[in-house]
CSV table of N, CA and C in Angstrom, one decimal:
chain,number,residue,atom,x,y,z
A,1,MET,N,-32.4,33.4,-3.9
A,1,MET,CA,-31.8,32.7,-5.0
A,1,MET,C,-30.2,32.7,-4.9
A,2,ARG,N,-29.7,33.8,-4.4
A,2,ARG,CA,-28.2,33.9,-4.3
A,2,ARG,C,-27.7,32.9,-3.2
A,3,LYS,N,-28.4,32.6,-2.2
A,3,LYS,CA,-28.0,31.7,-1.1
A,3,LYS,C,-27.9,30.3,-1.7
A,4,LYS,N,-28.9,29.9,-2.5
A,4,LYS,CA,-28.9,28.6,-3.2
A,4,LYS,C,-27.6,28.5,-4.1
A,5,ALA,N,-27.3,29.5,-4.8
A,5,ALA,CA,-26.2,29.5,-5.7
A,5,ALA,C,-24.9,29.3,-4.9
A,6,MET,N,-24.8,30.0,-3.8
A,6,MET,CA,-23.6,29.9,-2.9
A,6,MET,C,-23.5,28.5,-2.4
A,7,LYS,N,-24.6,27.9,-2.0
A,7,LYS,CA,-24.5,26.5,-1.5
A,7,LYS,C,-24.0,25.5,-2.6
A,8,LEU,N,-24.6,25.7,-3.8
A,8,LEU,CA,-24.2,24.9,-4.9
A,8,LEU,C,-22.7,25.0,-5.2
A,9,PHE,N,-22.2,26.3,-5.2
A,9,PHE,CA,-20.8,26.5,-5.4
A,9,PHE,C,-19.9,25.9,-4.3
A,10,LEU,N,-20.3,26.0,-3.0
A,10,LEU,CA,-19.5,25.4,-2.0
A,10,LEU,C,-19.5,23.9,-2.1
A,11,SER,N,-20.7,23.3,-2.4
A,11,SER,CA,-20.8,21.9,-2.6
A,11,SER,C,-19.8,21.4,-3.7
A,12,ALA,N,-19.8,22.2,-4.8
A,12,ALA,CA,-18.9,21.8,-5.9
A,12,ALA,C,-17.5,21.9,-5.5
A,13,ALA,N,-17.1,23.0,-4.8
A,13,ALA,CA,-15.8,23.2,-4.4
A,13,ALA,C,-15.3,22.1,-3.4
A,14,LEU,N,-16.2,21.7,-2.5
A,14,LEU,CA,-15.9,20.6,-1.6
A,14,LEU,C,-15.7,19.3,-2.3
A,15,ALA,N,-16.5,19.0,-3.3
A,15,ALA,CA,-16.4,17.8,-4.0
A,15,ALA,C,-15.1,17.8,-4.8
A,16,ALA,N,-14.7,18.9,-5.4
A,16,ALA,CA,-13.5,19.0,-6.2
A,16,ALA,C,-12.3,18.8,-5.3
A,17,SER,N,-12.3,19.4,-4.1
A,17,SER,CA,-11.2,19.2,-3.2
A,17,SER,C,-11.0,17.8,-2.7
A,18,ILE,N,-12.1,17.0,-2.7
A,18,ILE,CA,-12.0,15.7,-2.2
A,18,ILE,C,-11.6,14.8,-3.4
A,19,ILE,N,-12.0,15.0,-4.6
A,19,ILE,CA,-11.8,14.2,-5.8
A,19,ILE,C,-10.4,14.5,-6.4
A,20,LEU,N,-10.1,15.8,-6.6
A,20,LEU,CA,-8.9,16.2,-7.3
A,20,LEU,C,-7.6,15.6,-6.7
A,21,PRO,N,-7.4,15.7,-5.3
A,21,PRO,CA,-6.1,15.1,-4.8
A,21,PRO,C,-5.9,13.7,-5.2
A,22,ALA,N,-6.9,12.9,-5.2
A,22,ALA,CA,-6.8,11.5,-5.6
A,22,ALA,C,-6.4,11.3,-7.0
A,23,GLN,N,-7.0,12.2,-7.9
A,23,GLN,CA,-6.7,12.1,-9.3
A,23,GLN,C,-5.3,12.6,-9.5
A,24,ALA,N,-4.9,13.6,-8.8
A,24,ALA,CA,-3.5,14.2,-9.0
A,24,ALA,C,-2.5,13.2,-8.6
A,25,SER,N,-2.7,12.3,-7.7
A,25,SER,CA,-1.8,11.3,-7.2
A,25,SER,C,-1.9,10.0,-8.0
A,26,ALA,N,-2.7,10.0,-9.1
A,26,ALA,CA,-2.9,8.8,-9.9
A,26,ALA,C,-1.6,8.2,-10.4
A,27,ALA,N,-0.6,9.1,-10.6
A,27,ALA,CA,0.7,8.6,-11.1
A,27,ALA,C,1.6,8.1,-9.9
A,28,ALA,N,1.2,8.3,-8.7
A,28,ALA,CA,1.9,7.8,-7.5
A,28,ALA,C,2.0,6.3,-7.5
A,29,PRO,N,3.1,5.8,-7.0
A,29,PRO,CA,3.3,4.3,-7.0
A,29,PRO,C,2.3,3.6,-6.1
A,30,THR,N,2.0,2.3,-6.5
A,30,THR,CA,1.2,1.4,-5.8
A,30,THR,C,2.0,0.2,-5.4
A,31,TYR,N,1.9,-0.2,-4.1
A,31,TYR,CA,2.6,-1.4,-3.7
A,31,TYR,C,1.6,-2.3,-3.0
A,32,THR,N,1.8,-3.6,-3.3
A,32,THR,CA,0.9,-4.6,-2.7
A,32,THR,C,1.7,-5.6,-1.9
A,33,VAL,N,1.3,-5.8,-0.7
A,33,VAL,CA,2.0,-6.8,0.1
A,33,VAL,C,1.0,-7.8,0.7
A,34,ASN,N,1.6,-8.9,1.2
A,34,ASN,CA,0.8,-9.9,1.8
A,34,ASN,C,1.5,-10.4,3.1
A,35,PRO,N,0.9,-11.1,3.9
A,35,PRO,CA,1.6,-11.5,5.2
A,35,PRO,C,2.9,-12.2,5.0
A,36,SER,N,3.2,-12.8,3.9
A,36,SER,CA,4.5,-13.4,3.7
A,36,SER,C,5.5,-12.5,3.0
A,37,SER,N,5.2,-11.3,2.7
A,37,SER,CA,6.1,-10.4,2.0
A,37,SER,C,7.3,-10.0,2.9
A,38,LYS,N,8.4,-9.6,2.3
A,38,LYS,CA,9.5,-9.1,3.0
A,38,LYS,C,9.4,-7.6,3.1
A,39,THR,N,10.1,-7.0,4.0
A,39,THR,CA,10.1,-5.5,4.1
A,39,THR,C,10.6,-4.9,2.8
A,40,TYR,N,10.3,-3.6,2.6
A,40,TYR,CA,10.7,-2.9,1.4
A,40,TYR,C,12.2,-3.0,1.3
A,41,LYS,N,12.7,-3.6,0.2
A,41,LYS,CA,14.1,-3.8,-0.1
A,41,LYS,C,14.9,-4.4,1.0
A,42,GLY,N,14.2,-5.2,1.9
A,42,GLY,CA,14.9,-5.9,3.0
A,42,GLY,C,15.3,-5.0,4.1
A,43,LEU,N,14.8,-3.7,4.1
A,43,LEU,CA,15.2,-2.8,5.1
A,43,LEU,C,14.5,-3.2,6.4
A,44,MET,N,15.1,-2.9,7.5
A,44,MET,CA,14.6,-3.1,8.9
A,44,MET,C,14.7,-4.6,9.3
A,45,MET,N,15.1,-5.5,8.5
A,45,MET,CA,15.1,-6.9,8.9
A,45,MET,C,16.3,-7.2,9.7
A,46,ASN,N,17.3,-6.3,9.7
A,46,ASN,CA,18.5,-6.5,10.6
A,46,ASN,C,18.3,-5.8,12.0
A,47,PHE,N,17.2,-5.2,12.2
A,47,PHE,CA,17.0,-4.6,13.5
A,47,PHE,C,17.0,-5.6,14.6
A,48,SER,N,17.5,-5.3,15.7
A,48,SER,CA,17.6,-6.3,16.8
A,48,SER,C,16.2,-6.8,17.3
A,49,THR,N,15.2,-5.9,17.0
A,49,THR,CA,13.8,-6.2,17.5
A,49,THR,C,13.0,-6.9,16.4
A,50,TYR,N,13.6,-7.1,15.2
A,50,TYR,CA,12.8,-7.8,14.1
A,50,TYR,C,12.8,-9.3,14.5
A,51,ASN,N,11.6,-9.8,14.6
A,51,ASN,CA,11.4,-11.3,14.8
A,51,ASN,C,10.0,-11.7,14.3
A,52,PHE,N,9.6,-12.9,14.6
A,52,PHE,CA,8.4,-13.5,14.2
A,52,PHE,C,7.2,-12.6,14.6
A,53,TYR,N,7.3,-12.0,15.8
A,53,TYR,CA,6.2,-11.2,16.3
A,53,TYR,C,6.1,-9.8,15.8
A,54,THR,N,7.2,-9.3,15.3
A,54,THR,CA,7.3,-7.9,14.8
A,54,THR,C,7.4,-7.8,13.3
A,55,LYS,N,7.5,-8.9,12.6
A,55,LYS,CA,7.7,-8.8,11.2
A,55,LYS,C,6.7,-8.1,10.4
A,56,HIS,N,5.4,-8.2,10.7
A,56,HIS,CA,4.4,-7.5,10.0
A,56,HIS,C,4.4,-6.0,10.3
A,57,TYR,N,4.7,-5.6,11.6
A,57,TYR,CA,4.9,-4.2,11.9
A,57,TYR,C,5.9,-3.6,11.1
A,58,TYR,N,7.1,-4.2,11.0
A,58,TYR,CA,8.2,-3.7,10.2
A,58,TYR,C,7.9,-3.7,8.7
A,59,LEU,N,7.2,-4.7,8.2
A,59,LEU,CA,6.8,-4.8,6.8
A,59,LEU,C,6.0,-3.6,6.4
A,60,ILE,N,4.9,-3.3,7.1
A,60,ILE,CA,4.1,-2.1,6.8
A,60,ILE,C,4.9,-0.8,7.1
A,61,ARG,N,5.6,-0.7,8.1
A,61,ARG,CA,6.4,0.5,8.5
A,61,ARG,C,7.4,0.8,7.4
A,62,SER,N,8.1,-0.3,6.8
A,62,SER,CA,9.1,-0.1,5.8
A,62,SER,C,8.5,0.6,4.6
A,63,TYR,N,7.3,0.1,4.2
A,63,TYR,CA,6.7,0.7,3.0
A,63,TYR,C,6.2,2.1,3.3
A,64,LEU,N,5.6,2.3,4.4
A,64,LEU,CA,5.1,3.7,4.7
A,64,LEU,C,6.3,4.7,4.9
A,65,GLU,N,7.3,4.3,5.6
A,65,GLU,CA,8.4,5.2,5.8
A,65,GLU,C,9.4,5.4,4.6
A,66,GLN,N,9.9,4.3,4.1
A,66,GLN,CA,10.9,4.3,3.1
A,66,GLN,C,10.4,4.6,1.7
A,67,GLN,N,9.2,4.3,1.4
A,67,GLN,CA,8.7,4.5,0.0
A,67,GLN,C,7.7,5.6,-0.1
A,68,LEU,N,6.5,5.4,0.6
A,68,LEU,CA,5.5,6.4,0.4
A,68,LEU,C,5.8,7.7,1.0
A,69,GLU,N,6.5,7.8,2.1
A,69,GLU,CA,6.9,9.1,2.7
A,69,GLU,C,7.9,9.8,1.9
A,70,LYS,N,8.8,9.1,1.3
A,70,LYS,CA,9.9,9.7,0.5
A,70,LYS,C,9.4,10.1,-0.8
A,71,THR,N,8.5,9.4,-1.4
A,71,THR,CA,8.0,9.7,-2.7
A,71,THR,C,6.8,10.7,-2.7
A,72,GLY,N,6.4,11.0,-1.4
A,72,GLY,CA,5.3,12.0,-1.3
A,72,GLY,C,3.9,11.4,-1.5
A,73,GLY,N,3.8,10.2,-1.4
A,73,GLY,CA,2.4,9.5,-1.5
A,73,GLY,C,2.5,8.2,-2.3
A,74,GLY,N,1.3,7.7,-2.4
A,74,GLY,CA,1.2,6.4,-3.1
A,74,GLY,C,0.1,5.6,-2.4
A,75,THR,N,0.0,4.4,-2.8
A,75,THR,CA,-1.0,3.5,-2.2
A,75,THR,C,-0.3,2.2,-1.8
A,76,LEU,N,-0.6,1.8,-0.6
A,76,LEU,CA,-0.1,0.5,-0.1
A,76,LEU,C,-1.4,-0.4,0.1
A,77,ILE,N,-1.4,-1.5,-0.6
A,77,ILE,CA,-2.5,-2.5,-0.6
A,77,ILE,C,-2.1,-3.6,0.2
A,78,LEU,N,-2.9,-4.0,1.2
A,78,LEU,CA,-2.6,-5.2,2.1
A,78,LEU,C,-3.5,-6.3,1.6
A,79,LYS,N,-2.9,-7.3,1.0
A,79,LYS,CA,-3.7,-8.4,0.6
A,79,LYS,C,-4.3,-9.2,1.8
A,80,LYS,N,-5.3,-10.0,1.5
A,80,LYS,CA,-6.0,-10.7,2.5
A,80,LYS,C,-5.1,-11.6,3.3
A,81,GLY,N,-5.3,-11.5,4.6
A,81,GLY,CA,-4.5,-12.4,5.5
A,81,GLY,C,-4.5,-11.8,6.9
A,82,THR,N,-3.7,-12.4,7.7
A,82,THR,CA,-3.5,-11.9,9.1
A,82,THR,C,-2.3,-11.2,9.3
A,83,TYR,N,-2.3,-10.0,9.7
A,83,TYR,CA,-1.1,-9.2,10.0
A,83,TYR,C,-1.1,-8.9,11.5
A,84,SER,N,-0.1,-9.4,12.2
A,84,SER,CA,0.1,-9.1,13.6
A,84,SER,C,0.9,-7.9,13.8
A,85,ILE,N,0.3,-6.9,14.3
A,85,ILE,CA,1.0,-5.6,14.6
A,85,ILE,C,1.3,-5.5,16.1
A,86,SER,N,2.5,-5.7,16.4
A,86,SER,CA,2.9,-5.7,17.8
A,86,SER,C,3.2,-4.3,18.4
A,87,ASN,N,3.6,-3.4,17.6
A,87,ASN,CA,4.0,-2.1,18.1
A,87,ASN,C,3.0,-1.0,17.6
A,88,THR,N,1.8,-1.0,18.2
A,88,THR,CA,0.8,-0.1,17.7
A,88,THR,C,0.9,1.2,18.4
């Protein structure tokens, strides 16, 4: 019987560790972009390598680096569309 209780405890602990971080970051910012969005606050658009082929790469990178990384988390939602990622 003790083995069964230990399995139940481990299952509950695992479930809590998966669920709680998402709930803890519920106050984290959410950003939504689409293929025609500009980079976060216009950053990276002055890079010499920014062009028609790299714009989606820099769009996603700007939100990941400048906002989500600096704030310690959040959610980036990519709206339906085609994103050409040149620098994978």
